């Protein structure tokens, strides 16, 4: 593998939050996302997903996705970061190490873009300096309580863009400042 | 006073937060705001302030502002919501009642636009359904901990606009949904 390939992998976050920074209600509820659901508007998700060859999920997010019924990551490598047993049904891998170990492995395998999803996993990647960019879609609602996207780590960001949508959702794109 | 005047007063928030929704560090520190300070760019503050005839401050914000030295609210009525004694030096009034009582009084006095500032006071106005609009300037930084802008109340919002600036600040303007 060339050195260029080795350095080329990006780890990305693509997530919706309330204006007060929650990714779910205290009980994990996502009903409030419907405030921005509009037919024919995916807020760039398909375009983003087309650039992704690996999905890294936290255990809670994985369990939530399993509850959706349909498996949304067909054609992509999926790694679930968990310390507990699971019964993979779609070829997903379980990983019990650190984010840095996982990133090193994925880079060695020649991957190009990692979609990092799940509150705690995102926080761990951020704290370890392993995130390259974040796309945050702010839903026009204040929840007042919930599971926060960020927790504990300070990080300067560089704004790449901000786009408002007719639903009231605003999508913010950041790169991580060096 | 005409009925039109009675119904015409707006209560507005104009505030900066980190991307994770904090208005200050845990110790009240505001150093991180400098990430978006640029000569000649006030992010619309002067235009906003020109529409304001009353400033309502929480006690912590009031004490912080006193520490700035210069009094930034010249020419405006200033009300400090506090249960503790203070020694007004610029004609500011102390108020020990509820937000609803204060709003009724300000409306009766014929005011047009109230600038509500301070985390707890904003939360109290929001919880009481007394806010009309919020302008939130998101600084491109994640703090990881601090004093949150929002806490406890759920509220749907209507987006009025989103504007990115070269500094990386994004200004979001919301109205409160009925």
Coordinates of N, CA, C and O in Angstrom, one line a residue, chain A residues 10-173:
Chain A
X10 N -10.4 9.3 5.9 CA -11.1 10.3 6.7 C -12.1 9.7 7.6 O -12.8 8.7 7.2
X11 N -12.2 10.2 8.9 CA -13.3 9.7 9.8 C -14.3 10.9 9.9 O -13.9 12.0 10.3
X12 N -15.5 10.6 9.6 CA -16.6 11.6 9.5 C -17.8 11.3 10.4 O -18.2 10.2 10.6
X13 N -18.3 12.4 10.9 CA -19.6 12.4 11.6 C -20.7 13.0 10.8 O -20.4 14.0 10.1
X14 N -21.8 12.4 10.7 CA -23.0 12.9 10.0 C -24.2 12.7 10.9 O -24.6 11.5 11.0
X15 N -24.7 13.7 11.5 CA -25.7 13.4 12.6 C -26.6 14.6 12.8 O -26.3 15.7 12.4
X16 N -27.8 14.3 13.3 CA -28.7 15.4 13.6 C -28.8 15.6 15.1 O -28.6 14.7 15.9
X17 N -28.9 16.9 15.5 CA -29.0 17.2 16.9 C -30.2 18.2 17.1 O -30.5 18.9 16.1
X18 N -30.7 18.3 18.3 CA -31.6 19.4 18.6 C -30.7 20.7 18.7 O -29.5 20.6 18.8
X19 N -31.4 21.8 18.8 CA -30.6 23.1 18.9 C -29.8 23.1 20.2 O -28.7 23.7 20.3
X20 N -30.2 22.3 21.2 CA -29.5 22.2 22.5 C -28.5 21.0 22.5 O -28.0 20.6 23.5
X21 N -28.2 20.5 21.3 CA -27.1 19.6 21.2 C -27.4 18.1 21.6 O -26.4 17.4 21.8
X22 N -28.6 17.7 21.6 CA -28.9 16.3 22.0 C -29.2 15.5 20.7 O -29.7 16.0 19.7
X23 N -28.7 14.2 20.8 CA -28.9 13.3 19.6 C -30.1 12.4 19.9 O -30.5 11.7 19.0
X24 N -30.6 12.4 21.1 CA -31.8 11.6 21.4 C -32.3 12.1 22.7 O -31.7 12.8 23.5
X25 N -33.6 11.7 23.0 CA -34.2 12.0 24.3 C -33.5 11.2 25.4 O -32.7 10.2 25.0
X26 N -33.7 11.5 26.6 CA -33.1 10.7 27.7 C -33.3 9.2 27.5 O -32.4 8.3 27.8
X27 N -34.5 8.8 27.0 CA -34.8 7.3 26.8 C -34.4 6.8 25.4 O -34.7 5.7 25.0
X28 N -33.6 7.7 24.7 CA -33.2 7.3 23.3 C -34.2 7.7 22.2 O -33.9 7.4 21.1
X29 N -35.3 8.3 22.6 CA -36.3 8.6 21.6 C -35.9 9.6 20.5 O -35.1 10.5 20.8
X30 N -36.3 9.3 19.3 CA -35.9 10.1 18.1 C -37.1 10.7 17.5 O -37.0 11.2 16.3
X31 N -38.3 10.7 18.1 CA -39.5 11.2 17.5 C -39.4 12.6 17.0 O -40.0 13.0 16.0
X32 N -38.6 13.4 17.7 CA -38.4 14.9 17.4 C -37.8 15.1 16.1 O -37.8 16.2 15.5
X33 N -37.1 14.1 15.5 CA -36.5 14.2 14.2 C -37.5 14.5 13.1 O -37.2 15.1 12.1
X34 N -38.7 14.0 13.4 CA -39.8 14.2 12.4 C -40.1 15.6 12.1 O -40.7 15.9 11.1
X35 N -39.7 16.5 13.0 CA -39.9 18.0 12.7 C -39.3 18.4 11.4 O -39.7 19.4 10.8
X36 N -38.3 17.7 11.0 CA -37.5 18.1 9.8 C -37.7 17.0 8.7 O -37.0 17.1 7.6
X37 N -38.5 16.0 8.9 CA -38.7 15.0 7.8 C -39.6 15.5 6.7 O -40.7 15.9 7.0
X38 N -39.1 15.6 5.5 CA -39.9 16.0 4.4 C -39.6 15.1 3.2 O -38.5 14.7 2.9
X39 N -40.7 14.7 2.5 CA -40.6 13.8 1.4 C -39.7 14.4 0.3 O -39.7 15.5 0.0
X40 N -38.8 13.5 -0.1 CA -37.8 13.9 -1.2 C -36.6 14.7 -0.7 O -35.8 15.1 -1.5
X41 N -36.5 14.9 0.6 CA -35.4 15.7 1.1 C -34.6 14.8 2.1 O -35.0 14.5 3.1
X42 N -33.3 14.4 1.7 CA -32.5 13.6 2.5 C -31.4 14.4 3.1 O -30.5 13.8 3.8
X43 N -31.3 15.7 2.9 CA -30.3 16.5 3.5 C -28.9 16.1 3.2 O -28.0 16.2 4.0
X44 N -28.7 15.5 2.0 CA -27.4 15.2 1.5 C -26.9 13.8 2.0 O -25.8 13.5 1.8
X45 N -27.8 13.1 2.7 CA -27.3 11.8 3.3 C -26.8 10.8 2.2 O -25.8 10.2 2.3
X46 N -27.6 10.7 1.1 CA -27.2 9.7 0.1 C -25.9 10.1 -0.5 O -25.0 9.2 -0.8
X47 N -25.7 11.4 -0.7 CA -24.4 11.9 -1.3 C -23.3 11.5 -0.3 O -22.2 11.1 -0.8
X48 N -23.5 11.8 0.9 CA -22.5 11.5 2.0 C -22.2 10.0 2.0 O -21.1 9.5 1.9
X49 N -23.3 9.2 2.1 CA -23.2 7.7 2.2 C -22.4 7.1 1.0 O -21.7 6.1 1.2
X50 N -22.5 7.7 -0.1 CA -21.9 7.2 -1.3 C -20.3 7.3 -1.2 O -19.6 6.6 -1.9
X51 N -19.9 8.2 -0.3 CA -18.4 8.4 -0.1 C -17.9 7.5 1.0 O -16.7 7.5 1.2
X52 N -18.8 6.8 1.7 CA -18.4 6.0 2.9 C -18.1 4.6 2.5 O -19.0 3.9 1.8
X53 N -17.0 4.0 2.9 CA -16.8 2.6 2.7 C -16.8 1.8 4.0 O -16.8 0.5 4.0
X54 N -16.8 2.4 5.2 CA -16.8 1.8 6.5 C -17.8 2.5 7.4 O -17.6 3.8 7.5
X55 N -18.6 1.8 8.1 CA -19.4 2.4 9.1 C -19.0 1.9 10.5 O -18.9 0.7 10.7
X56 N -18.7 2.8 11.4 CA -18.3 2.4 12.8 C -19.5 2.8 13.7 O -19.8 4.0 13.8
X57 N -20.1 1.8 14.4 CA -21.2 2.1 15.2 C -20.9 1.8 16.7 O -20.3 0.9 17.0
X58 N -21.5 2.7 17.5 CA -21.5 2.3 18.9 C -22.6 1.3 19.2 O -23.5 1.1 18.4
X59 N -22.5 0.6 20.4 CA -23.5 -0.5 20.6 C -24.9 0.0 20.7 O -25.8 -0.7 20.2
X60 N -25.2 1.1 21.3 CA -26.6 1.6 21.4 C -27.1 1.9 20.1 O -28.3 1.6 19.8
X61 N -26.3 2.6 19.2 CA -26.8 2.9 17.9 C -27.0 1.7 17.1 O -28.0 1.6 16.4
X62 N -26.1 0.7 17.2 CA -26.3 -0.6 16.5 C -27.6 -1.2 16.9 O -28.4 -1.7 16.1
X63 N -27.9 -1.3 18.3 CA -29.1 -1.9 18.7 C -30.3 -1.2 18.2 O -31.3 -1.8 17.8
X64 N -30.2 0.2 18.2 CA -31.3 1.0 17.6 C -31.6 0.7 16.2 O -32.7 0.5 15.7
X65 N -30.5 0.6 15.4 CA -30.6 0.3 14.0 C -31.2 -1.0 13.7 O -32.0 -1.2 12.8
X66 N -30.8 -2.0 14.5 CA -31.4 -3.4 14.4 C -32.9 -3.3 14.6 O -33.6 -4.0 13.9
X67 N -33.3 -2.4 15.5 CA -34.8 -2.3 15.7 C -35.5 -1.7 14.5 O -36.8 -1.8 14.5
X68 N -34.8 -1.0 13.6 CA -35.5 -0.4 12.5 C -36.0 -1.5 11.5 O -36.9 -1.2 10.6
X69 N -35.5 -2.7 11.6 CA -35.9 -3.8 10.7 C -35.0 -3.9 9.5 O -34.1 -4.7 9.5
X70 N -35.1 -2.9 8.6 CA -34.2 -2.9 7.4 C -32.8 -2.6 7.8 O -32.6 -1.7 8.7
X71 N -31.8 -3.2 7.2 CA -30.4 -2.9 7.5 C -29.9 -1.8 6.5 O -29.9 -2.1 5.3
X72 N -29.5 -0.7 7.0 CA -29.3 0.4 6.1 C -27.9 0.5 5.5 O -27.6 1.5 4.8
X73 N -27.0 -0.4 5.8 CA -25.6 -0.3 5.5 C -25.2 -1.3 4.4 O -24.0 -1.6 4.4
X74 N -26.1 -1.8 3.6 CA -25.8 -2.8 2.6 C -24.6 -2.3 1.7 O -24.6 -1.2 1.3
X75 N -23.6 -3.2 1.5 CA -22.5 -2.9 0.6 C -21.4 -2.2 1.3 O -20.3 -2.0 0.7
X76 N -21.5 -1.9 2.6 CA -20.4 -1.3 3.3 C -19.9 -2.2 4.5 O -20.7 -3.0 5.0
X77 N -18.7 -2.1 4.8 CA -18.1 -2.8 5.9 C -18.7 -2.1 7.2 O -18.7 -0.9 7.2
X78 N -19.2 -2.9 8.1 CA -19.7 -2.3 9.4 C -19.0 -2.9 10.6 O -18.8 -4.1 10.7
X79 N -18.5 -2.0 11.4 CA -17.8 -2.4 12.6 C -18.6 -1.9 13.8 O -18.9 -0.7 13.9
X80 N -18.9 -2.7 14.8 CA -19.7 -2.3 16.0 C -18.7 -2.3 17.1 O -18.1 -3.4 17.4
X81 N -18.5 -1.2 17.8 CA -17.6 -1.1 18.9 C -18.4 -1.5 20.2 O -19.3 -0.8 20.6
X82 N -18.0 -2.6 20.7 CA -18.8 -3.1 21.9 C -17.9 -4.0 22.7 O -17.0 -4.6 22.2
X83 N -18.2 -4.0 24.0 CA -17.6 -5.0 24.9 C -18.5 -6.2 25.2 O -18.1 -7.1 26.0
X84 N -19.7 -6.1 24.7 CA -20.6 -7.2 25.0 C -20.9 -8.1 23.8 O -20.7 -7.6 22.6
X85 N -21.3 -9.3 24.0 CA -21.5 -10.2 22.8 C -22.7 -9.7 22.0 O -23.6 -9.0 22.5
X86 N -22.7 -10.1 20.7 CA -23.8 -9.8 19.8 C -23.8 -10.9 18.8 O -22.9 -11.7 18.7
X87 N -24.9 -10.9 18.1 CA -25.1 -12.0 17.1 C -25.2 -11.3 15.7 O -26.3 -11.1 15.3
X88 N -24.1 -11.1 15.1 CA -24.1 -10.3 13.8 C -25.0 -11.1 12.7 O -24.9 -12.3 12.6
X89 N -25.8 -10.3 12.0 CA -26.7 -10.9 11.1 C -26.5 -10.4 9.7 O -27.1 -10.8 8.7
X90 N -25.6 -9.4 9.5 CA -25.4 -8.8 8.2 C -23.9 -8.7 7.9 O -23.5 -7.8 7.1
X91 N -23.1 -9.5 8.5 CA -21.7 -9.5 8.2 C -21.0 -8.4 9.0 O -19.8 -8.2 8.8
X92 N -21.7 -7.8 9.9 CA -21.0 -6.8 10.7 C -20.0 -7.4 11.7 O -20.1 -8.5 12.2
X93 N -18.9 -6.7 11.9 CA -17.8 -7.1 12.8 C -18.0 -6.5 14.2 O -18.3 -5.4 14.3
X94 N -17.6 -7.3 15.2 CA -17.6 -6.7 16.6 C -16.1 -6.3 16.9 O -15.2 -7.1 16.5
X95 N -15.9 -5.2 17.5 CA -14.6 -4.7 17.8 C -14.5 -4.2 19.3 O -15.3 -3.4 19.7
X96 N -13.5 -4.8 20.0 CA -13.5 -4.5 21.5 C -12.2 -3.7 21.8 O -11.8 -3.7 23.0
X97 N -11.6 -3.0 20.9 CA -10.4 -2.3 21.2 C -10.7 -0.8 21.2 O -11.8 -0.3 21.4
X98 N -9.6 0.0 21.1 CA -9.7 1.5 21.2 C -10.0 2.0 19.8 O -9.7 1.4 18.7
X99 N -10.5 3.3 19.7 CA -10.7 3.9 18.4 C -9.4 4.0 17.6 O -9.4 3.7 16.4
X100 N -8.3 4.3 18.3 CA -7.0 4.4 17.6 C -6.6 3.0 16.9 O -6.1 3.0 15.8
X101 N -6.8 2.0 17.7 CA -6.5 0.6 17.1 C -7.4 0.3 15.9 O -7.0 -0.2 14.9
X102 N -8.7 0.7 16.0 CA -9.6 0.5 14.9 C -9.2 1.3 13.7 O -9.2 0.8 12.5
X103 N -8.9 2.6 13.9 CA -8.5 3.4 12.8 C -7.3 2.9 12.1 O -7.2 2.8 10.9
X104 N -6.3 2.4 12.9 CA -5.1 1.9 12.3 C -5.4 0.7 11.4 O -4.9 0.5 10.3
X105 N -6.3 -0.2 11.9 CA -6.7 -1.4 11.2 C -7.4 -1.0 9.9 O -7.1 -1.6 8.8
X106 N -8.3 -0.1 10.0 CA -9.1 0.3 8.8 C -8.2 1.0 7.7 O -8.4 0.8 6.5
X107 N -7.3 1.8 8.2 CA -6.3 2.4 7.3 C -5.5 1.4 6.6 O -5.3 1.5 5.4
X108 N -5.0 0.5 7.4 CA -4.2 -0.6 6.8 C -4.9 -1.4 5.8 O -4.4 -1.9 4.8
X109 N -6.2 -1.5 6.0 CA -7.0 -2.3 5.0 C -7.4 -1.4 3.8 O -8.1 -1.9 2.9
X110 N -6.9 -0.2 3.7 CA -7.1 0.6 2.5 C -8.4 1.4 2.4 O -8.7 1.8 1.3
X111 N -9.1 1.5 3.5 CA -10.4 2.3 3.4 C -10.1 3.8 3.3 O -9.1 4.3 3.6
X112 N -11.2 4.4 2.8 CA -11.1 5.8 2.5 C -11.9 6.8 3.3 O -11.5 7.9 3.7
X113 N -13.1 6.3 3.7 CA -13.9 7.2 4.5 C -14.7 6.4 5.5 O -15.5 5.5 5.1
X114 N -14.6 6.8 6.8 CA -15.3 6.1 7.9 C -16.4 7.0 8.4 O -16.2 8.1 8.7
X115 N -17.6 6.4 8.5 CA -18.8 7.1 9.0 C -18.9 6.6 10.5 O -19.1 5.5 10.7
X116 N -18.6 7.6 11.4 CA -18.6 7.3 12.8 C -19.9 7.7 13.4 O -20.3 8.8 13.3
X117 N -20.6 6.7 14.0 CA -22.0 7.1 14.5 C -22.2 6.5 15.8 O -21.8 5.4 16.2
X118 N -22.9 7.3 16.6 CA -23.2 6.9 18.0 C -22.6 7.9 19.0 O -21.4 8.2 18.8
X119 N -23.3 8.4 20.0 CA -22.8 9.4 20.8 C -21.5 9.1 21.5 O -20.5 9.9 21.4
X120 N -21.4 8.0 22.2 CA -20.2 7.7 22.9 C -19.0 7.4 22.0 O -17.9 7.8 22.3
X121 N -19.3 6.8 20.9 CA -18.2 6.5 19.9 C -17.7 7.8 19.3 O -16.4 8.0 19.2
X122 N -18.6 8.7 19.0 CA -18.2 10.0 18.5 C -17.3 10.7 19.5 O -16.2 11.3 19.2
X123 N -17.8 10.7 20.7 CA -17.0 11.4 21.8 C -15.6 10.8 22.0 O -14.6 11.5 22.1
X124 N -15.5 9.4 21.9 CA -14.2 8.8 22.0 C -13.3 9.1 20.8 O -12.1 9.4 21.0
X125 N -13.8 9.1 19.6 CA -13.0 9.5 18.5 C -12.6 11.0 18.6 O -11.4 11.3 18.3
X126 N -13.5 11.8 19.0 CA -13.1 13.2 19.1 C -12.0 13.4 20.2 O -11.0 14.1 19.9
X127 N -12.2 12.8 21.3 CA -11.2 12.9 22.4 C -9.8 12.4 22.0 O -8.8 12.9 22.4
X128 N -9.8 11.4 21.1 CA -8.6 10.8 20.6 C -8.0 11.5 19.4 O -7.0 11.1 18.9
X129 N -8.7 12.6 19.0 CA -8.2 13.3 17.8 C -8.3 12.6 16.5 O -7.5 12.8 15.6
X130 N -9.3 11.7 16.4 CA -9.4 10.9 15.2 C -10.5 11.3 14.2 O -10.6 10.7 13.2
X131 N -11.2 12.4 14.5 CA -12.2 12.8 13.6 C -11.6 13.9 12.6 O -10.8 14.7 13.0
X132 N -12.1 13.8 11.4 CA -11.7 14.8 10.4 C -12.7 15.8 10.1 O -12.4 16.9 9.8
X133 N -14.0 15.4 10.0 CA -15.0 16.3 9.7 C -16.3 15.9 10.4 O -16.6 14.7 10.6
X134 N -17.2 16.9 10.6 CA -18.5 16.7 11.2 C -19.5 17.4 10.4 O -19.4 18.6 10.1
X135 N -20.6 16.8 10.0 CA -21.8 17.4 9.4 C -22.9 17.3 10.4 O -23.3 16.2 10.8
X136 N -23.3 18.4 10.9 CA -24.3 18.4 12.0 C -25.6 19.1 11.5 O -25.5 20.3 11.1
X137 N -26.7 18.4 11.5 CA -28.0 19.0 11.1 C -28.8 19.3 12.3 O -29.2 18.5 13.1
X138 N -29.0 20.6 12.5 CA -29.6 21.1 13.7 C -31.1 21.2 13.4 O -31.6 22.0 12.6
X139 N -31.9 20.4 14.1 CA -33.3 20.3 14.0 C -33.9 21.5 14.8 O -33.4 21.9 15.9
X140 N -34.9 22.2 14.3 CA -35.4 23.4 15.0 C -36.3 23.1 16.2 O -37.5 23.3 16.2
X141 N -35.7 22.5 17.2 CA -36.4 22.2 18.4 C -35.3 22.2 19.6 O -34.2 21.8 19.4
X142 N -35.8 22.7 20.7 CA -35.0 22.6 22.0 C -35.7 21.4 22.7 O -36.9 21.4 23.0
X143 N -34.9 20.4 23.1 CA -35.4 19.3 23.8 C -35.4 19.5 25.4 O -36.2 19.0 26.1
X144 N -34.4 20.2 25.8 CA -34.3 20.5 27.3 C -33.6 19.4 28.1 O -33.1 19.7 29.2
X145 N -33.5 18.2 27.5 CA -32.8 17.1 28.2 C -32.6 16.0 27.1 O -33.3 15.9 26.1
X146 N -31.6 15.2 27.3 CA -31.3 14.1 26.4 C -29.9 13.6 26.5 O -29.2 13.8 27.4
X147 N -29.6 12.9 25.4 CA -28.2 12.3 25.3 C -27.4 13.3 24.4 O -27.7 13.5 23.3
X148 N -26.3 13.9 25.0 CA -25.6 14.9 24.3 C -24.7 14.3 23.2 O -24.2 13.2 23.3
X149 N -24.5 15.1 22.1 CA -23.5 14.7 21.1 C -22.1 14.8 21.7 O -21.3 13.9 21.5
X150 N -21.9 15.9 22.3 CA -20.5 16.2 22.8 C -20.5 16.1 24.3 O -21.5 16.4 25.0
X151 N -19.3 15.7 24.8 CA -19.3 15.6 26.3 C -17.8 15.5 26.7 O -17.2 14.4 26.5
X152 N -17.3 16.5 27.2 CA -16.0 16.4 27.9 C -14.8 16.9 27.2 O -13.8 17.4 27.8
X153 N -14.7 16.8 25.9 CA -13.5 17.2 25.1 C -13.7 18.6 24.5 O -14.7 18.9 23.9
X154 N -12.6 19.4 24.7 CA -12.6 20.7 24.0 C -12.0 20.5 22.6 O -11.0 19.8 22.5
X155 N -12.5 21.2 21.6 CA -12.0 21.0 20.3 C -12.4 22.3 19.4 O -13.5 22.6 19.4
X156 N -11.4 22.9 18.9 CA -11.6 24.0 17.9 C -12.0 23.4 16.6 O -11.6 22.3 16.2
X157 N -12.9 24.1 15.9 CA -13.4 23.7 14.6 C -13.2 24.7 13.5 O -13.1 25.9 13.8
X158 N -13.2 24.3 12.3 CA -13.2 25.2 11.1 C -14.5 25.0 10.4 O -14.8 23.8 10.0
X159 N -15.2 26.1 10.1 CA -16.5 25.9 9.4 C -16.2 25.8 7.9 O -15.5 26.5 7.3
X160 N -16.9 24.7 7.4 CA -16.8 24.5 5.9 C -18.0 25.0 5.2 O -18.0 25.3 4.0
X161 N -19.2 25.1 5.9 CA -20.4 25.6 5.3 C -21.6 25.5 6.2 O -21.5 24.8 7.2
X162 N -22.6 26.3 5.9 CA -23.9 26.3 6.6 C -25.0 26.4 5.7 O -25.0 27.3 4.8
X163 N -25.9 25.5 5.7 CA -27.0 25.5 4.8 C -28.4 25.4 5.4 O -28.6 24.3 6.1
X164 N -29.2 26.4 5.3 CA -30.6 26.3 5.9 C -31.5 25.6 4.9 O -31.3 25.7 3.7
X165 N -32.5 24.8 5.4 CA -33.4 24.2 4.5 C -34.9 24.7 4.9 O -35.1 25.1 6.0
X166 N -35.8 24.5 3.9 CA -37.1 25.0 4.1 C -37.8 24.4 5.4 O -38.7 25.1 6.0
X167 N -37.4 23.2 5.8 CA -38.0 22.6 7.0 C -37.6 23.3 8.3 O -38.2 23.1 9.3
X168 N -36.5 24.2 8.2 CA -36.0 24.8 9.4 C -34.7 24.1 9.9 O -34.1 24.6 10.8
X169 N -34.4 23.0 9.3 CA -33.1 22.3 9.6 C -32.0 23.2 9.1 O -32.1 23.7 7.9
X170 N -30.9 23.3 9.8 CA -29.7 24.0 9.3 C -28.6 23.0 9.4 O -28.3 22.4 10.5
X171 N -27.9 22.8 8.3 CA -26.8 21.8 8.3 C -25.5 22.6 8.3 O -25.2 23.4 7.5
X172 N -24.7 22.2 9.3 CA -23.4 22.8 9.6 C -22.3 21.8 9.2 O -22.4 20.7 9.7
X173 N -21.3 22.2 8.5 CA -20.2 21.4 8.1 C -18.9 21.9 8.7 O -18.6 23.1 8.4

